[in-house]
mmCIF file of N, CA and C in Angstrom:
data_model
loop_
_atom_site.group_PDB
_atom_site.id
_atom_site.type_symbol
_atom_site.label_atom_id
_atom_site.label_comp_id
_atom_site.label_asym_id
_atom_site.label_seq_id
_atom_site.Cartn_x
_atom_site.Cartn_y
_atom_site.Cartn_z
ATOM 1 N N MET A 1 0.836 -1.172 0.000
ATOM 2 C CA MET A 1 0.000 0.000 0.000
ATOM 3 C C MET A 1 0.881 1.235 0.000
ATOM 4 N N SER A 2 0.550 2.174 -0.815
ATOM 5 C CA SER A 2 1.313 3.407 -0.926
ATOM 6 C C SER A 2 0.715 4.452 0.006
ATOM 7 N N PHE A 3 1.516 4.902 0.971
ATOM 8 C CA PHE A 3 1.020 5.888 1.929
ATOM 9 C C PHE A 3 0.941 7.284 1.339
ATOM 10 N N GLY A 4 1.512 7.517 0.218
ATOM 11 C CA GLY A 4 1.482 8.840 -0.387
ATOM 12 C C GLY A 4 0.441 8.951 -1.480
ATOM 13 N N GLY A 5 -0.277 7.870 -1.763
ATOM 14 C CA GLY A 5 -1.242 7.884 -2.854
ATOM 15 C C GLY A 5 -2.577 8.485 -2.451
ATOM 16 N N PRO A 6 -3.412 8.780 -3.431
ATOM 17 C CA PRO A 6 -4.708 9.403 -3.163
ATOM 18 C C PRO A 6 -5.683 8.448 -2.459
ATOM 19 N N THR A 7 -5.534 7.153 -2.628
ATOM 20 C CA THR A 7 -6.431 6.206 -1.985
ATOM 21 C C THR A 7 -6.285 6.257 -0.463
ATOM 22 N N PHE A 8 -5.039 6.333 0.002
ATOM 23 C CA PHE A 8 -4.789 6.402 1.441
ATOM 24 C C PHE A 8 -5.349 7.692 2.041
ATOM 25 N N VAL A 9 -5.147 8.779 1.347
ATOM 26 C CA VAL A 9 -5.639 10.076 1.821
ATOM 27 C C VAL A 9 -7.174 10.067 1.872
ATOM 28 N N LEU A 10 -7.811 9.536 0.841
ATOM 29 C CA LEU A 10 -9.275 9.469 0.819
ATOM 30 C C LEU A 10 -9.806 8.528 1.899
ATOM 31 N N ALA A 11 -9.078 7.461 2.187
ATOM 32 C CA ALA A 11 -9.493 6.550 3.254
ATOM 33 C C ALA A 11 -9.440 7.244 4.614
ATOM 34 N N ILE A 12 -8.389 8.002 4.860
ATOM 35 C CA ILE A 12 -8.272 8.745 6.117
ATOM 36 C C ILE A 12 -9.415 9.761 6.240
ATOM 37 N N ILE A 13 -9.716 10.464 5.155
ATOM 38 C CA ILE A 13 -10.809 11.457 5.176
ATOM 39 C C ILE A 13 -12.146 10.763 5.436
ATOM 40 N N ALA A 14 -12.378 9.619 4.802
ATOM 41 C CA ALA A 14 -13.632 8.890 4.996
ATOM 42 C C ALA A 14 -13.765 8.389 6.435
ATOM 43 N N ILE A 15 -12.687 7.892 7.010
ATOM 44 C CA ILE A 15 -12.718 7.406 8.390
ATOM 45 C C ILE A 15 -12.987 8.561 9.359
ATOM 46 N N CYS A 16 -12.341 9.688 9.153
ATOM 47 C CA CYS A 16 -12.552 10.843 10.036
ATOM 48 C C CYS A 16 -13.981 11.377 9.928
ATOM 49 N N THR A 17 -14.493 11.480 8.723
ATOM 50 C CA THR A 17 -15.854 11.967 8.520
ATOM 51 C C THR A 17 -16.868 11.009 9.142
ATOM 52 N N GLY A 18 -16.682 9.718 8.923
ATOM 53 C CA GLY A 18 -17.588 8.718 9.492
ATOM 54 C C GLY A 18 -17.582 8.743 11.010
ATOM 55 N N SER A 19 -16.402 8.839 11.608
ATOM 56 C CA SER A 19 -16.329 8.869 13.069
ATOM 57 C C SER A 19 -16.951 10.152 13.618
ATOM 58 N N TRP A 20 -16.810 11.281 12.904
ATOM 59 C CA TRP A 20 -17.430 12.532 13.337
ATOM 60 C C TRP A 20 -18.957 12.407 13.284
ATOM 61 N N LEU A 21 -19.478 11.798 12.233
ATOM 62 C CA LEU A 21 -20.922 11.614 12.112
ATOM 63 C C LEU A 21 -21.465 10.692 13.219
ATOM 64 N N ILE A 22 -20.772 9.614 13.475
ATOM 65 C CA ILE A 22 -21.201 8.683 14.530
ATOM 66 C C ILE A 22 -21.142 9.361 15.898
ATOM 67 N N ASN A 23 -20.083 10.124 16.138
ATOM 68 C CA ASN A 23 -19.947 10.847 17.406
ATOM 69 C C ASN A 23 -21.113 11.821 17.592
ATOM 70 N N ASN A 24 -21.443 12.590 16.570
ATOM 71 C CA ASN A 24 -22.550 13.545 16.678
ATOM 72 C C ASN A 24 -23.892 12.834 16.823
ATOM 73 N N TRP A 25 -24.068 11.723 16.174
ATOM 74 C CA TRP A 25 -25.322 10.969 16.294
ATOM 75 C C TRP A 25 -25.509 10.485 17.731
ATOM 76 N N ILE A 26 -24.442 9.955 18.318
ATOM 77 C CA ILE A 26 -24.517 9.475 19.699
ATOM 78 C C ILE A 26 -24.780 10.634 20.654
ATOM 79 N N ARG A 27 -24.082 11.754 20.451
ATOM 80 C CA ARG A 27 -24.282 12.915 21.321
ATOM 81 C C ARG A 27 -25.702 13.454 21.207
ATOM 82 N N ALA A 28 -26.230 13.523 19.992
ATOM 83 C CA ALA A 28 -27.592 14.025 19.799
ATOM 84 C C ALA A 28 -28.604 13.080 20.422
ATOM 85 N N ARG A 29 -28.366 11.808 20.321
ATOM 86 C CA ARG A 29 -29.297 10.826 20.873
ATOM 87 C C ARG A 29 -29.374 10.908 22.395
ATOM 88 N N HIS A 30 -28.272 11.235 23.044
ATOM 89 C CA HIS A 30 -28.237 11.285 24.501
ATOM 90 C C HIS A 30 -28.394 12.702 25.057
ATOM 91 N N GLY A 31 -28.653 13.676 24.198
ATOM 92 C CA GLY A 31 -28.990 15.014 24.663
ATOM 93 C C GLY A 31 -27.826 15.950 24.895
ATOM 94 N N TYR A 32 -26.636 15.616 24.454
ATOM 95 C CA TYR A 32 -25.510 16.519 24.618
ATOM 96 C C TYR A 32 -25.519 17.571 23.515
ATOM 97 N N ALA A 33 -24.896 18.710 23.807
ATOM 98 C CA ALA A 33 -24.774 19.750 22.783
ATOM 99 C C ALA A 33 -23.840 19.253 21.676
ATOM 100 N N LEU A 34 -24.173 19.588 20.442
ATOM 101 C CA LEU A 34 -23.369 19.153 19.303
ATOM 102 C C LEU A 34 -22.275 20.160 18.997
ATOM 103 N N GLU A 35 -21.152 19.663 18.480
ATOM 104 C CA GLU A 35 -20.052 20.533 18.078
ATOM 105 C C GLU A 35 -20.038 20.640 16.565
ATOM 106 N N ASP A 36 -19.756 21.852 16.089
ATOM 107 C CA ASP A 36 -19.609 21.998 14.643
ATOM 108 C C ASP A 36 -18.133 21.886 14.271
ATOM 109 N N GLU A 37 -17.817 22.153 13.029
ATOM 110 C CA GLU A 37 -16.444 21.957 12.544
ATOM 111 C C GLU A 37 -15.441 22.894 13.208
ATOM 112 N N TRP A 38 -15.897 24.043 13.714
ATOM 113 C CA TRP A 38 -14.993 25.028 14.287
ATOM 114 C C TRP A 38 -14.999 25.005 15.809
ATOM 115 N N GLY A 39 -15.559 23.998 16.406
ATOM 116 C CA GLY A 39 -15.532 23.854 17.848
ATOM 117 C C GLY A 39 -16.666 24.559 18.577
ATOM 118 N N GLY A 40 -17.591 25.167 17.846
ATOM 119 C CA GLY A 40 -18.738 25.829 18.477
ATOM 120 C C GLY A 40 -19.777 24.808 18.912
ATOM 121 N N LYS A 41 -20.649 25.218 19.796
ATOM 122 C CA LYS A 41 -21.679 24.313 20.313
ATOM 123 C C LYS A 41 -23.041 24.681 19.726
ATOM 124 N N THR A 42 -23.786 23.672 19.376
ATOM 125 C CA THR A 42 -25.161 23.827 18.933
ATOM 126 C C THR A 42 -26.034 23.153 19.983
ATOM 127 N N HIS A 43 -26.775 23.968 20.727
ATOM 128 C CA HIS A 43 -27.588 23.414 21.808
ATOM 129 C C HIS A 43 -28.910 22.915 21.261
ATOM 130 N N ARG A 44 -29.502 22.010 22.013
ATOM 131 C CA ARG A 44 -30.784 21.443 21.604
ATOM 132 C C ARG A 44 -31.861 22.516 21.629
ATOM 133 N N THR A 45 -32.842 22.365 20.760
ATOM 134 C CA THR A 45 -33.915 23.347 20.681
ATOM 135 C C THR A 45 -35.094 22.992 21.568
ATOM 136 N N ASP A 46 -35.116 21.812 22.156
ATOM 137 C CA ASP A 46 -36.249 21.389 22.972
ATOM 138 C C ASP A 46 -36.014 21.614 24.460
ATOM 139 N N ASP A 47 -35.188 22.608 24.812
ATOM 140 C CA ASP A 47 -34.924 22.894 26.218
ATOM 141 C C ASP A 47 -36.192 23.314 26.952
ATOM 142 N N LYS A 48 -37.082 24.027 26.278
ATOM 143 C CA LYS A 48 -38.333 24.458 26.912
ATOM 144 C C LYS A 48 -39.191 23.253 27.270
ATOM 145 N N VAL A 49 -39.217 22.275 26.397
ATOM 146 C CA VAL A 49 -39.993 21.062 26.660
ATOM 147 C C VAL A 49 -39.397 20.315 27.842
ATOM 148 N N VAL A 50 -38.086 20.217 27.880
ATOM 149 C CA VAL A 50 -37.411 19.518 28.978
ATOM 150 C C VAL A 50 -37.664 20.243 30.296
ATOM 151 N N ASP A 51 -37.598 21.580 30.278
ATOM 152 C CA ASP A 51 -37.862 22.341 31.501
ATOM 153 C C ASP A 51 -39.300 22.140 31.973
ATOM 154 N N ALA A 52 -40.251 22.138 31.038
ATOM 155 C CA ALA A 52 -41.654 21.919 31.404
ATOM 156 C C ALA A 52 -41.844 20.527 32.004
ATOM 157 N N LEU A 53 -41.184 19.542 31.433
ATOM 158 C CA LEU A 53 -41.284 18.183 31.968
ATOM 159 C C LEU A 53 -40.654 18.080 33.355
ATOM 160 N N ARG A 54 -39.558 18.795 33.563
ATOM 161 C CA ARG A 54 -38.930 18.775 34.888
ATOM 162 C C ARG A 54 -39.849 19.412 35.931
ATOM 163 N N GLU A 55 -40.501 20.522 35.566
ATOM 164 C CA GLU A 55 -41.433 21.168 36.493
ATOM 165 C C GLU A 55 -42.611 20.249 36.803
ATOM 166 N N GLU A 56 -43.141 19.613 35.766
ATOM 167 C CA GLU A 56 -44.255 18.690 35.971
ATOM 168 C C GLU A 56 -43.827 17.513 36.844
ATOM 169 N N ASN A 57 -42.619 17.022 36.627
ATOM 170 C CA ASN A 57 -42.095 15.906 37.424
ATOM 171 C C ASN A 57 -41.971 16.314 38.892
ATOM 172 N N ALA A 58 -41.479 17.524 39.140
ATOM 173 C CA ALA A 58 -41.357 17.996 40.521
ATOM 174 C C ALA A 58 -42.734 18.115 41.175
ATOM 175 N N LEU A 59 -43.718 18.620 40.430
ATOM 176 C CA LEU A 59 -45.075 18.741 40.957
ATOM 177 C C LEU A 59 -45.666 17.370 41.269
ATOM 178 N N LEU A 60 -45.470 16.425 40.367
ATOM 179 C CA LEU A 60 -45.991 15.082 40.584
ATOM 180 C C LEU A 60 -45.315 14.398 41.763
ATOM 181 N N ARG A 61 -44.036 14.653 41.955
ATOM 182 C CA ARG A 61 -43.335 14.090 43.113
ATOM 183 C C ARG A 61 -43.892 14.666 44.420
ATOM 184 N N GLN A 62 -44.202 15.969 44.420
ATOM 185 C CA GLN A 62 -44.797 16.584 45.611
ATOM 186 C C GLN A 62 -46.161 15.976 45.898
ATOM 187 N N GLN A 63 -46.961 15.810 44.858
ATOM 188 C CA GLN A 63 -48.281 15.214 45.042
ATOM 189 C C GLN A 63 -48.171 13.774 45.536
ATOM 190 N N LEU A 64 -47.217 13.037 45.010
ATOM 191 C CA LEU A 64 -47.022 11.658 45.444
ATOM 192 C C LEU A 64 -46.595 11.604 46.906
ATOM 193 N N GLU A 65 -45.721 12.517 47.310
ATOM 194 C CA GLU A 65 -45.286 12.561 48.703
ATOM 195 C C GLU A 65 -46.465 12.891 49.618
ATOM 196 N N ALA A 66 -47.319 13.835 49.198
ATOM 197 C CA ALA A 66 -48.500 14.175 49.992
ATOM 198 C C ALA A 66 -49.443 12.976 50.083
ATOM 199 N N THR A 67 -49.591 12.243 48.986
ATOM 200 C CA THR A 67 -50.444 11.056 48.993
ATOM 201 C C THR A 67 -49.879 9.990 49.931
ATOM 202 N N HIS A 68 -48.575 9.821 49.927
ATOM 203 C CA HIS A 68 -47.950 8.851 50.835
ATOM 204 C C HIS A 68 -48.198 9.243 52.288
ATOM 205 N N GLN A 69 -48.098 10.532 52.587
ATOM 206 C CA GLN A 69 -48.333 10.984 53.955
ATOM 207 C C GLN A 69 -49.790 10.761 54.362
ATOM 208 N N ARG A 70 -50.712 11.065 53.455
ATOM 209 C CA ARG A 70 -52.129 10.856 53.765
ATOM 210 C C ARG A 70 -52.422 9.371 53.965
ATOM 211 N N LEU A 71 -51.813 8.535 53.129
ATOM 212 C CA LEU A 71 -52.020 7.094 53.272
ATOM 213 C C LEU A 71 -51.457 6.592 54.596
ATOM 214 N N ALA A 72 -50.336 7.129 55.010
ATOM 215 C CA ALA A 72 -49.766 6.741 56.303
ATOM 216 C C ALA A 72 -50.702 7.149 57.436
ATOM 217 N N ASN A 73 -51.327 8.325 57.313
ATOM 218 C CA ASN A 73 -52.286 8.754 58.336
ATOM 219 C C ASN A 73 -53.499 7.829 58.376
ATOM 220 N N VAL A 74 -54.007 7.455 57.217
ATOM 221 C CA VAL A 74 -55.158 6.554 57.164
ATOM 222 C C VAL A 74 -54.792 5.195 57.762
ATOM 223 N N GLU A 75 -53.610 4.698 57.452
ATOM 224 C CA GLU A 75 -53.172 3.423 58.028
ATOM 225 C C GLU A 75 -53.056 3.527 59.541
ATOM 226 N N ALA A 76 -52.581 4.663 60.037
ATOM 227 C CA ALA A 76 -52.469 4.838 61.482
ATOM 228 C C ALA A 76 -53.849 4.852 62.128
ATOM 229 N N ILE A 77 -54.823 5.475 61.477
ATOM 230 C CA ILE A 77 -56.179 5.517 62.021
ATOM 231 C C ILE A 77 -56.792 4.122 62.036
ATOM 232 N N VAL A 78 -56.626 3.397 60.946
ATOM 233 C CA VAL A 78 -57.240 2.068 60.833
ATOM 234 C C VAL A 78 -56.622 1.092 61.819
ATOM 235 N N THR A 79 -55.336 1.189 62.041
ATOM 236 C CA THR A 79 -54.679 0.253 62.959
ATOM 237 C C THR A 79 -54.735 0.735 64.395
ATOM 238 N N ASP A 80 -55.278 1.921 64.610
ATOM 239 C CA ASP A 80 -55.398 2.469 65.962
ATOM 240 C C ASP A 80 -56.423 1.683 66.770
ATOM 241 N N ARG A 81 -56.209 1.569 68.033
ATOM 242 C CA ARG A 81 -57.085 0.815 68.919
ATOM 243 C C ARG A 81 -58.473 1.458 69.006
ATOM 244 N N GLY A 82 -58.553 2.773 68.969
ATOM 245 C CA GLY A 82 -59.826 3.470 69.039
ATOM 246 C C GLY A 82 -60.735 3.162 67.866
ATOM 247 N N PHE A 83 -60.179 2.999 66.707
ATOM 248 C CA PHE A 83 -60.966 2.652 65.528
ATOM 249 C C PHE A 83 -61.563 1.262 65.707
ATOM 250 N N ASP A 84 -60.796 0.363 66.257
ATOM 251 C CA ASP A 84 -61.278 -0.998 66.500
ATOM 252 C C ASP A 84 -62.410 -0.987 67.524
ATOM 253 N N VAL A 85 -62.289 -0.159 68.557
ATOM 254 C CA VAL A 85 -63.336 -0.056 69.564
ATOM 255 C C VAL A 85 -64.619 0.463 68.922
ATOM 256 N N ALA A 86 -64.524 1.469 68.058
ATOM 257 C CA ALA A 86 -65.708 2.001 67.378
ATOM 258 C C ALA A 86 -66.375 0.923 66.531
ATOM 259 N N ASN A 87 -65.600 0.101 65.856
ATOM 260 C CA ASN A 87 -66.171 -1.003 65.064
ATOM 261 C C ASN A 87 -66.871 -2.021 65.965
ATOM 262 N N GLN A 88 -66.282 -2.287 67.104
ATOM 263 C CA GLN A 88 -66.910 -3.234 68.030
ATOM 264 C C GLN A 88 -68.237 -2.680 68.562
ATOM 265 N N ILE A 89 -68.284 -1.377 68.854
ATOM 266 C CA ILE A 89 -69.528 -0.770 69.319
ATOM 267 C C ILE A 89 -70.602 -0.866 68.248
ATOM 268 N N GLU A 90 -70.231 -0.579 66.986
ATOM 269 C CA GLU A 90 -71.191 -0.684 65.887
ATOM 270 C C GLU A 90 -71.664 -2.121 65.715
ATOM 271 N N ALA A 91 -70.792 -3.078 65.897
ATOM 272 C CA ALA A 91 -71.182 -4.485 65.788
ATOM 273 C C ALA A 91 -72.161 -4.849 66.895
ATOM 274 N N LEU A 92 -71.942 -4.338 68.095
ATOM 275 C CA LEU A 92 -72.883 -4.598 69.191
ATOM 276 C C LEU A 92 -74.237 -3.959 68.922
ATOM 277 N N ARG A 93 -74.250 -2.790 68.329
ATOM 278 C CA ARG A 93 -75.511 -2.135 67.998
ATOM 279 C C ARG A 93 -76.297 -2.939 66.967
ATOM 280 N N ARG A 94 -75.590 -3.521 66.037
ATOM 281 C CA ARG A 94 -76.261 -4.343 65.024
ATOM 282 C C ARG A 94 -76.825 -5.619 65.645
ATOM 283 N N GLU A 95 -76.114 -6.165 66.603
ATOM 284 C CA GLU A 95 -76.566 -7.408 67.247
ATOM 285 C C GLU A 95 -77.717 -7.161 68.222
ATOM 286 N N ASN A 96 -77.717 -6.034 68.902
ATOM 287 C CA ASN A 96 -78.708 -5.763 69.933
ATOM 288 C C ASN A 96 -79.501 -4.506 69.552
ATOM 289 N N PRO A 97 -80.715 -4.661 69.012
ATOM 290 C CA PRO A 97 -81.499 -3.493 68.605
ATOM 291 C C PRO A 97 -81.913 -2.615 69.785
ATOM 292 N N ALA A 98 -81.896 -3.118 70.998
ATOM 293 C CA ALA A 98 -82.274 -2.325 72.146
ATOM 294 C C ALA A 98 -81.299 -1.170 72.364
ATOM 295 N N LEU A 99 -80.041 -1.364 71.991
ATOM 296 C CA LEU A 99 -79.063 -0.297 72.135
ATOM 297 C C LEU A 99 -79.391 0.881 71.227
ATOM 298 N N LYS A 100 -79.936 0.610 70.067
ATOM 299 C CA LYS A 100 -80.307 1.670 69.144
ATOM 300 C C LYS A 100 -81.425 2.519 69.725
ATOM 301 N N GLN A 101 -82.381 1.878 70.413
ATOM 302 C CA GLN A 101 -83.494 2.608 70.994
ATOM 303 C C GLN A 101 -83.004 3.506 72.131
ATOM 304 N N ASP A 102 -82.018 3.031 72.904
ATOM 305 C CA ASP A 102 -81.483 3.827 74.006
ATOM 306 C C ASP A 102 -80.729 5.050 73.466
ATOM 307 N N ASP A 103 -80.046 4.876 72.345
ATOM 308 C CA ASP A 103 -79.296 5.979 71.752
ATOM 309 C C ASP A 103 -80.240 7.035 71.177
ATOM 310 N N ALA A 104 -81.416 6.632 70.728
ATOM 311 C CA ALA A 104 -82.340 7.561 70.107
ATOM 312 C C ALA A 104 -82.952 8.515 71.131
ATOM 313 N N ARG A 105 -83.005 8.113 72.374
ATOM 314 C CA ARG A 105 -83.631 8.948 73.414
ATOM 315 C C ARG A 105 -82.763 10.057 73.792
#
């Protein structure tokens, strides 16, 4: 192979161009800013969409945290001894109709 011939030079140019294209494709796919031939950066145009999604994600996380706290409160009420006593009283009222008449007075 002749290192001074045009075939070698064209092969080097093709390899460099191909690797530059693959590099930019990977960077664009993963959201990195792209570089042009002179080292400048081309930023993505969907930054507004990404910011809106981040805000929505933060809001949804807050709502989820509030829901978890409310669920923990409900679980505490249900497993509380007082709730069980109230259920037992209601069960006794259902079994003994005389208790209902006493409560009505």
